[in-house]
Coordinates of C-alpha atoms in Angstrom, one line a residue:
M11 CA -24.3 10.4 5.1
P12 CA -22.6 12.3 2.3
I13 CA -19.1 11.4 1.3
E14 CA -17.0 14.4 1.8
S15 CA -13.7 15.6 0.4
I16 CA -12.0 17.8 3.0
N17 CA -8.6 19.6 2.6
P18 CA -6.5 18.4 5.6
A19 CA -4.3 21.5 5.5
N20 CA -7.3 23.7 6.6
N21 CA -10.2 21.3 7.2
K22 CA -12.3 23.1 4.6
L23 CA -14.9 21.1 2.5
L24 CA -13.9 20.7 -1.1
R25 CA -16.8 18.7 -2.5
S26 CA -19.5 16.5 -1.2
F27 CA -21.0 13.4 -2.9
E28 CA -24.1 11.3 -2.2
P29 CA -23.2 7.6 -1.8
L30 CA -24.6 5.1 -4.3
T31 CA -27.9 3.5 -3.5
D32 CA -27.8 -0.3 -3.3
E33 CA -29.8 -0.4 -6.5
A34 CA -27.3 1.8 -8.3
A35 CA -24.4 -0.4 -7.0
R36 CA -26.1 -3.5 -8.4
Q37 CA -26.4 -1.8 -11.8
K38 CA -22.7 -1.1 -11.8
I39 CA -22.0 -4.8 -10.9
A40 CA -24.2 -5.8 -13.8
L41 CA -22.3 -3.5 -16.1
A42 CA -19.0 -5.0 -14.9
E43 CA -20.4 -8.5 -15.5
D44 CA -21.3 -7.6 -19.1
A45 CA -17.9 -6.0 -19.7
F46 CA -16.1 -9.1 -18.4
R47 CA -17.8 -11.4 -20.9
S48 CA -16.1 -9.6 -23.8
Y49 CA -13.1 -8.1 -22.2
R50 CA -11.6 -11.4 -21.1
N51 CA -11.3 -12.3 -24.8
I52 CA -9.8 -9.1 -26.0
P53 CA -6.2 -9.7 -27.4
L54 CA -3.5 -9.0 -24.9
D55 CA -1.9 -6.6 -27.4
H56 CA -5.0 -4.4 -27.3
R57 CA -5.0 -4.4 -23.5
A58 CA -1.4 -3.4 -23.5
L59 CA -2.1 -0.6 -26.0
W60 CA -4.7 0.9 -23.6
M61 CA -2.4 0.4 -20.6
R62 CA 0.4 2.3 -22.3
K63 CA -2.1 5.1 -23.3
L64 CA -3.1 5.2 -19.6
A65 CA 0.5 5.7 -18.6
A66 CA 0.9 8.5 -21.1
I67 CA -2.2 10.3 -19.8
L68 CA -1.0 10.0 -16.3
E69 CA 2.3 11.6 -17.2
H70 CA 0.7 14.3 -19.4
E71 CA -1.7 15.3 -16.6
S72 CA 0.6 14.7 -13.7
E73 CA 0.5 18.2 -12.4
D74 CA -3.3 18.4 -12.1
L75 CA -3.6 14.9 -10.7
A76 CA -0.8 15.6 -8.1
T77 CA -2.6 18.8 -7.1
L78 CA -5.8 16.7 -6.5
I79 CA -3.9 14.2 -4.3
T80 CA -2.4 17.0 -2.2
L81 CA -5.7 18.8 -1.8
E82 CA -7.6 15.6 -0.7
M83 CA -5.0 13.9 1.6
G84 CA -2.3 16.4 2.3
K85 CA 1.0 15.0 1.1
P86 CA 3.5 17.6 -0.3
L87 CA 3.0 18.4 -3.9
E88 CA 6.4 16.9 -5.0
A89 CA 5.5 13.6 -3.4
S90 CA 2.2 13.6 -5.2
R91 CA 3.9 14.1 -8.5
L92 CA 6.2 11.2 -7.8
E93 CA 3.2 9.0 -6.9
I94 CA 1.6 9.7 -10.3
L95 CA 4.8 8.9 -12.2
K96 CA 5.1 5.7 -10.3
C97 CA 1.6 4.7 -11.4
A98 CA 2.6 5.3 -15.0
D99 CA 5.7 3.2 -14.5
A100 CA 3.5 0.3 -13.2
C101 CA 1.2 0.6 -16.2
R102 CA 4.1 0.2 -18.5
Y103 CA 5.7 -2.6 -16.6
F104 CA 2.5 -4.8 -16.8
A105 CA 1.9 -3.8 -20.4
D106 CA 5.4 -4.9 -21.2
H107 CA 5.5 -8.1 -19.1
A108 CA 2.0 -9.5 -19.1
A109 CA 2.7 -11.7 -22.1
R110 CA 5.5 -13.4 -20.2
I111 CA 3.5 -13.7 -17.0
L112 CA 0.5 -15.1 -18.7
A113 CA 2.3 -17.5 -21.0
P114 CA 1.3 -21.1 -20.6
E115 CA 3.7 -23.1 -18.4
S116 CA 4.7 -26.4 -19.9
I117 CA 5.0 -29.3 -17.5
P118 CA 7.0 -32.4 -18.7
T119 CA 4.9 -35.6 -18.3
E120 CA 4.1 -38.6 -20.5
N121 CA 1.2 -36.5 -21.9
H122 CA 1.0 -32.9 -23.2
T123 CA 0.4 -30.9 -20.0
Y124 CA 0.6 -27.3 -19.2
V125 CA -0.9 -24.6 -16.9
R126 CA -2.8 -21.7 -18.4
W127 CA -3.8 -18.5 -16.6
D128 CA -7.4 -17.4 -16.8
P129 CA -9.0 -14.3 -15.3
L130 CA -11.4 -14.8 -12.4
G131 CA -13.9 -12.1 -13.2
I132 CA -15.0 -9.0 -11.2
I133 CA -12.4 -8.1 -8.6
L134 CA -13.6 -5.8 -5.7
A135 CA -10.8 -3.5 -4.4
V136 CA -11.1 -1.8 -1.0
M137 CA -8.4 0.8 -0.9
P138 CA -7.0 3.4 1.5
W139 CA -6.3 7.1 1.3
N140 CA -2.6 7.3 2.1
F141 CA -1.4 6.7 -1.5
P142 CA -4.8 7.4 -3.3
F143 CA -3.5 6.7 -6.8
W144 CA -0.6 4.2 -6.2
Q145 CA -2.6 1.9 -4.0
V146 CA -5.2 1.6 -6.7
F147 CA -2.9 1.3 -9.7
R148 CA -0.8 -1.5 -8.2
F149 CA -3.9 -3.7 -8.3
L150 CA -5.5 -2.1 -11.3
A151 CA -2.7 -2.5 -13.8
P152 CA -2.1 -6.3 -13.2
A153 CA -5.8 -7.0 -12.8
L154 CA -6.8 -5.4 -16.1
M155 CA -3.8 -6.8 -18.0
G156 CA -4.8 -10.2 -16.8
G157 CA -8.3 -9.9 -18.3
N158 CA -10.2 -9.2 -15.1
V159 CA -12.5 -6.2 -14.5
A160 CA -12.6 -4.2 -11.4
L161 CA -14.8 -2.3 -8.9
L162 CA -13.1 0.2 -6.6
K163 CA -14.4 1.1 -3.2
H164 CA -12.0 3.9 -2.2
A165 CA -11.5 5.5 1.2
P166 CA -14.3 8.0 1.9
N167 CA -12.0 11.0 2.2
V168 CA -10.6 10.7 -1.4
P169 CA -13.7 10.5 -3.6
Q170 CA -12.3 12.9 -6.2
C171 CA -9.3 10.7 -6.7
A172 CA -11.5 7.7 -7.0
L173 CA -13.6 9.3 -9.7
A174 CA -10.5 10.7 -11.5
I175 CA -9.0 7.2 -11.8
E176 CA -12.2 5.9 -13.4
S177 CA -12.2 8.7 -15.9
L178 CA -8.5 8.1 -16.7
V179 CA -9.1 4.4 -17.4
R180 CA -12.1 5.1 -19.6
R181 CA -10.2 7.9 -21.6
A182 CA -7.3 5.5 -22.2
G183 CA -9.7 3.3 -24.2
F184 CA -10.6 0.5 -21.9
P185 CA -14.2 -0.6 -22.6
R186 CA -17.1 0.7 -20.5
G187 CA -17.6 -1.1 -17.3
T188 CA -14.0 -2.5 -17.2
F189 CA -13.1 -0.3 -14.2
Q190 CA -15.6 1.6 -12.0
S191 CA -15.4 3.6 -8.8
L192 CA -18.2 3.0 -6.3
L193 CA -18.8 5.9 -3.9
L194 CA -20.1 3.7 -1.0
E195 CA -20.6 3.9 2.7
V196 CA -18.5 1.4 4.7
H197 CA -21.5 -0.8 5.6
Q198 CA -22.4 -1.3 1.9
V199 CA -19.1 -3.2 1.2
E200 CA -20.6 -6.3 2.8
T201 CA -23.5 -6.3 0.4
I202 CA -21.3 -5.8 -2.6
L203 CA -18.9 -8.6 -1.6
A204 CA -21.8 -11.0 -1.0
D205 CA -23.0 -10.6 -4.6
E206 CA -22.3 -13.8 -6.4
R207 CA -21.0 -12.0 -9.4
I208 CA -18.0 -10.7 -7.4
A209 CA -15.2 -13.2 -7.8
A210 CA -12.6 -12.0 -5.4
V211 CA -11.5 -9.1 -3.2
T212 CA -8.3 -7.2 -2.4
V213 CA -7.9 -5.0 0.6
T214 CA -5.3 -2.5 1.6
G215 CA -6.0 -0.9 4.9
S216 CA -6.4 -1.4 8.6
E217 CA -6.3 -4.7 10.5
V218 CA -9.9 -4.2 11.5
A219 CA -11.0 -3.8 7.8
G220 CA -8.9 -6.8 6.8
R221 CA -10.3 -9.1 9.5
A222 CA -13.9 -8.1 8.6
I223 CA -13.6 -8.5 4.8
G224 CA -11.2 -11.4 4.9
A225 CA -13.6 -13.3 7.2
Q226 CA -16.6 -12.6 4.9
A227 CA -14.6 -13.6 1.8
G228 CA -13.6 -16.8 3.5
W229 CA -17.2 -17.7 4.4
L230 CA -18.2 -17.0 0.8
L231 CA -15.2 -19.0 -0.5
K232 CA -13.9 -16.1 -2.5
K233 CA -10.3 -15.4 -3.0
S234 CA -8.9 -12.5 -1.0
V235 CA -5.6 -10.6 -0.7
L236 CA -5.0 -8.5 2.4
E237 CA -2.2 -5.9 2.7
L238 CA -2.7 -4.5 6.2
G239 CA -0.7 -2.6 8.8
G240 CA 3.0 -2.7 9.6
S241 CA 5.4 -1.8 12.4
D242 CA 8.5 -2.2 10.3
P243 CA 11.9 -2.4 12.0
F244 CA 14.9 -0.4 10.9
L245 CA 18.0 -2.1 12.3
V246 CA 21.5 -0.5 12.5
M247 CA 24.6 -2.5 13.4
P248 CA 28.1 -1.0 14.2
S249 CA 29.5 -1.8 10.7
A250 CA 26.8 0.2 9.0
D251 CA 27.5 3.4 7.0
L252 CA 26.1 5.5 9.9
D253 CA 25.7 8.8 7.9
L254 CA 23.6 7.1 5.2
A255 CA 21.7 5.0 7.7
I256 CA 20.6 8.1 9.7
E257 CA 19.7 10.1 6.6
T258 CA 17.7 7.2 5.3
A259 CA 16.1 6.5 8.7
V260 CA 14.6 10.0 8.8
R261 CA 13.1 9.7 5.3
A262 CA 11.9 6.1 6.1
R263 CA 10.0 7.3 9.1
L264 CA 8.6 10.5 7.6
V265 CA 7.6 9.3 4.2
N266 CA 4.0 10.5 3.6
A267 CA 4.1 12.1 7.1
G268 CA 4.6 8.6 8.5
Q269 CA 1.3 7.5 7.0
S270 CA 2.6 4.4 5.2
C271 CA 2.4 0.8 6.1
I272 CA 6.0 0.3 5.1
A273 CA 7.4 3.4 6.8
A274 CA 10.0 2.4 9.3
K275 CA 8.5 2.8 12.8
R276 CA 10.8 0.9 15.2
F277 CA 14.5 1.8 15.1
I278 CA 16.6 -0.9 16.7
I279 CA 20.2 0.3 17.2
A280 CA 23.2 -1.5 18.4
D281 CA 24.4 -0.4 21.8
E282 CA 27.8 0.5 20.5
I283 CA 26.4 3.3 18.3
Y284 CA 23.1 4.0 20.0
D285 CA 24.0 7.3 21.6
T286 CA 25.4 8.8 18.4
F287 CA 22.4 7.6 16.4
E288 CA 19.9 8.9 18.9
A289 CA 21.4 12.4 19.1
R290 CA 21.8 12.8 15.3
F291 CA 18.4 11.2 14.5
V292 CA 16.6 13.6 16.9
A293 CA 18.4 16.6 15.4
E294 CA 17.5 15.6 11.9
M295 CA 13.8 15.0 12.9
E296 CA 13.8 18.5 14.4
S297 CA 15.1 20.1 11.2
V298 CA 12.4 18.8 8.9
R299 CA 10.2 21.4 7.3
V300 CA 6.5 21.0 8.2
G301 CA 4.0 23.2 6.5
D302 CA 1.6 23.9 3.6
P303 CA 1.8 20.8 1.3
M304 CA 1.1 23.1 -1.7
K305 CA 4.3 25.0 -1.2
E306 CA 7.5 23.8 -2.8
G307 CA 10.1 22.9 -0.2
T308 CA 7.6 21.5 2.3
E309 CA 8.8 18.1 3.5
I310 CA 5.9 17.1 5.7
G311 CA 2.3 18.1 5.3
P312 CA -0.7 17.5 7.5
L313 CA -2.1 14.1 8.5
A314 CA -5.0 13.1 6.3
T315 CA -7.8 13.5 8.8
A316 CA -8.5 15.1 12.1
R317 CA -9.2 11.6 13.5
A318 CA -5.7 10.5 12.6
V319 CA -4.3 13.4 14.7
E320 CA -6.5 12.5 17.7
L321 CA -5.4 8.8 17.5
L322 CA -1.7 9.6 17.2
E323 CA -1.9 12.1 20.1
A324 CA -3.6 9.5 22.3
Q325 CA -1.0 6.9 21.5
V326 CA 1.9 9.2 22.4
K327 CA 0.2 10.1 25.7
A328 CA -0.4 6.5 26.4
A329 CA 3.2 5.7 25.9
T330 CA 4.4 8.4 28.2
R331 CA 2.0 7.3 30.9
V332 CA 3.7 3.9 31.1
G333 CA 7.3 5.3 31.1
A334 CA 8.3 6.2 27.6
R335 CA 10.2 9.5 27.2
I336 CA 9.7 12.1 24.4
L337 CA 13.0 13.2 23.0
T338 CA 11.4 15.7 20.6
G339 CA 7.9 16.7 19.5
G340 CA 4.9 14.8 20.9
E341 CA 2.2 17.4 20.3
R342 CA -0.3 18.4 17.6
M343 CA 0.7 21.7 16.0
L344 CA -1.4 24.8 16.7
G345 CA -3.4 26.5 14.0
E346 CA -5.6 25.2 11.3
G347 CA -5.1 21.8 9.7
N348 CA -4.2 18.3 10.9
Y349 CA -0.5 18.8 11.7
F350 CA 1.6 16.8 14.2
E351 CA 5.2 17.4 15.3
P352 CA 7.8 15.0 14.2
T353 CA 8.3 12.9 17.3
V354 CA 10.9 10.5 18.8
L355 CA 10.0 8.2 21.7
T356 CA 12.4 6.1 23.7
G357 CA 12.0 3.6 26.5
V358 CA 8.6 2.3 25.3
P359 CA 8.0 -0.7 27.6
R360 CA 7.5 -4.1 26.0
T361 CA 4.3 -4.6 28.1
S362 CA 2.6 -1.4 26.8
A363 CA -0.1 -1.4 24.2
V364 CA 1.8 1.2 22.1
Y365 CA 4.7 -1.2 21.8
R366 CA 2.5 -3.5 19.7
E367 CA 0.5 -0.9 17.8
E368 CA 1.1 0.8 14.5
L369 CA 1.9 4.5 14.8
F370 CA 0.5 6.0 11.6
G371 CA 2.1 9.4 11.6
P372 CA 5.5 11.1 12.2
V373 CA 6.4 9.3 15.4
A374 CA 9.5 7.1 15.8
M375 CA 10.3 4.6 18.6
L376 CA 14.0 4.0 19.4
F377 CA 15.3 0.7 21.0
R378 CA 18.8 -0.2 22.1
A379 CA 20.0 -3.7 21.2
T380 CA 22.9 -5.4 23.0
D381 CA 23.9 -7.5 19.9
I382 CA 22.5 -8.9 16.7
N383 CA 20.6 -11.7 18.6
N384 CA 18.9 -9.1 20.7
A385 CA 18.2 -6.9 17.6
I386 CA 16.5 -9.7 15.7
E387 CA 14.5 -10.6 18.8
I388 CA 13.2 -7.1 19.2
A389 CA 12.5 -6.8 15.4
N390 CA 10.4 -10.0 15.5
D391 CA 8.6 -9.1 18.7
T392 CA 5.6 -7.6 16.9
P393 CA 2.3 -8.9 15.6
F394 CA 3.1 -7.4 12.2
G395 CA 5.4 -8.7 9.5
L396 CA 5.4 -6.5 6.5
A397 CA 9.0 -5.6 5.8
A398 CA 12.4 -4.7 7.4
S399 CA 15.3 -2.4 6.6
A400 CA 18.7 -3.7 8.0
W401 CA 21.9 -1.8 7.9
T402 CA 25.3 -3.7 8.1
R403 CA 28.3 -4.2 6.0
D404 CA 29.1 -7.6 7.6
P405 CA 28.1 -10.4 5.2
A406 CA 27.4 -12.9 8.0
E407 CA 25.0 -10.4 9.7
Q408 CA 23.4 -9.7 6.4
Q409 CA 22.6 -13.4 5.9
R410 CA 21.2 -13.7 9.4
F411 CA 18.9 -10.8 8.8
V412 CA 17.7 -12.2 5.5
A413 CA 17.1 -15.6 7.1
E414 CA 15.7 -14.7 10.5
L415 CA 13.6 -11.5 10.2
Q416 CA 10.0 -12.5 10.1
C417 CA 8.5 -10.4 7.3
G418 CA 7.5 -10.3 3.7
G419 CA 10.6 -8.4 2.5
V420 CA 14.1 -7.6 3.8
F421 CA 16.0 -4.5 2.4
L422 CA 19.7 -4.5 3.2
N423 CA 21.3 -1.0 3.4
A424 CA 18.2 0.4 1.7
M425 CA 14.9 1.9 2.6
V426 CA 11.8 -0.3 2.2
A427 CA 9.8 0.6 -0.9
S428 CA 7.3 -1.0 -3.3
D429 CA 8.3 -1.7 -6.8
A430 CA 6.2 -3.1 -9.7
R431 CA 8.9 -5.7 -10.4
L432 CA 8.9 -7.1 -6.9
P433 CA 6.3 -9.1 -4.9
F434 CA 4.8 -6.9 -2.1
G435 CA 3.0 -8.1 1.0
G436 CA 3.4 -9.4 4.5
I437 CA 2.9 -12.2 7.0
K438 CA 1.4 -12.4 10.5
R439 CA -1.2 -9.6 11.1
S440 CA 0.2 -7.7 8.1
G441 CA -2.0 -9.9 5.9
Y442 CA -1.5 -12.5 3.2
G443 CA -1.1 -12.7 -0.5
R444 CA 1.1 -10.5 -2.7
E445 CA 0.7 -7.5 -4.9
L446 CA 2.8 -6.4 -7.9
S447 CA 5.2 -8.5 -10.0
A448 CA 4.2 -11.9 -11.5
A449 CA 3.1 -13.1 -8.1
G450 CA 0.7 -10.3 -7.6
M451 CA -0.8 -10.6 -11.1
R452 CA -1.4 -14.3 -10.6
E453 CA -3.3 -13.8 -7.3
F454 CA -6.4 -13.1 -9.3
L455 CA -5.9 -15.6 -12.1
N456 CA -7.0 -19.3 -12.2
A457 CA -4.0 -21.6 -12.6
K458 CA -5.8 -24.1 -14.9
T459 CA -4.2 -27.4 -15.4
V460 CA -4.6 -28.8 -19.0
L461 CA -3.7 -32.4 -19.9
I462 CA -4.0 -33.7 -23.4
A463 CA -3.5 -37.4 -23.5
S464 CA -0.9 -38.7 -25.9
A465 CA -2.5 -40.6 -28.8
R466 CA -1.9 -44.4 -28.7
P467 CA 0.0 -45.8 -31.7
L468 CA -2.2 -47.5 -34.3

């Protein structure tokens, strides 16, 4: 089957590509293997020079690259521009800090002992379409700075973004074979991962993909990092700055048209302020500008695929069948393109399937909490554990949220976001391992213990 790039704003075919044959894929693995032999020994200053050049190219060509993102997956053009600039920032962060992260760590013993960080080799990355550049660069920059080489299997609906990233890396000066994009069908990933030359795999995507690839990697005894789905809670207590909380809540739910693992999805509001929050939140959701992502001023574009609309529509209907109420929205929008109305649900039963699913689109669920104990209970009542946003000015409540929310990150009085300086990842069915920061860089490095025995006196 051809790999097709389709504009989600009108469902028109942009380009079509033939997937690599198994033999062509093996040749690319061989090229990566050859590249690693020499690349791992290239001085860190040289890698940093290329990484900074990559950042400069991203900034210089940001308008064209942003347009490509918007055409292939539908986010508003301004959001695409910001995504490209964020990639450039990550490149500079790891170029600037790799020497510190990779520095040998001395351990005081009776001998000369230390830990050194060595690259593992070829890292396979299976990446999603929702942030087609950022998801790649947050693994690419630390992996290449750490001396690894990489193969990218990108989502099938963003092949032009995948090829553009490979071209950017090569033009920045990185040696041939250091980073390659593989246009593959899904079933070919198993064969690639099974190749003994692949050292490790990182996956950002669905729980289904994570289970399949993580299980295979475990069987093969290969390192894996899984960044999977999320149903992040957004908790608001009576002491919160309600104006700022509501404004942020709308942005947190609708970032990337709701197609983000760390978009807030479950809004847990203290009973004392619930009615006010609900009324104002619904009004704000209704005022959002939905439209052509290529037009300035558009706040929400289409969902990335027609299948995404079908799934979201089915989830909303399933919720209403078991008693949930639609406060606004709830329907796909008429006309061409994959548009769905900003939607607010309330009264979703705990026993329903939707309560425990990830809603990957502009649909919010509201819950009323009797007190902080109940709020934390609702927040943790999910199979996912990626991140949480909690709003309170009470120091005691803040400390309870930090200590008791079961997730990989707690953001107090702020919207959840990824940042190259901070570890990113989750627990439970949101996956394991970390991306970004020193923790993310070291996921694909060998912590090699070195002991040099002290010489005995003559």
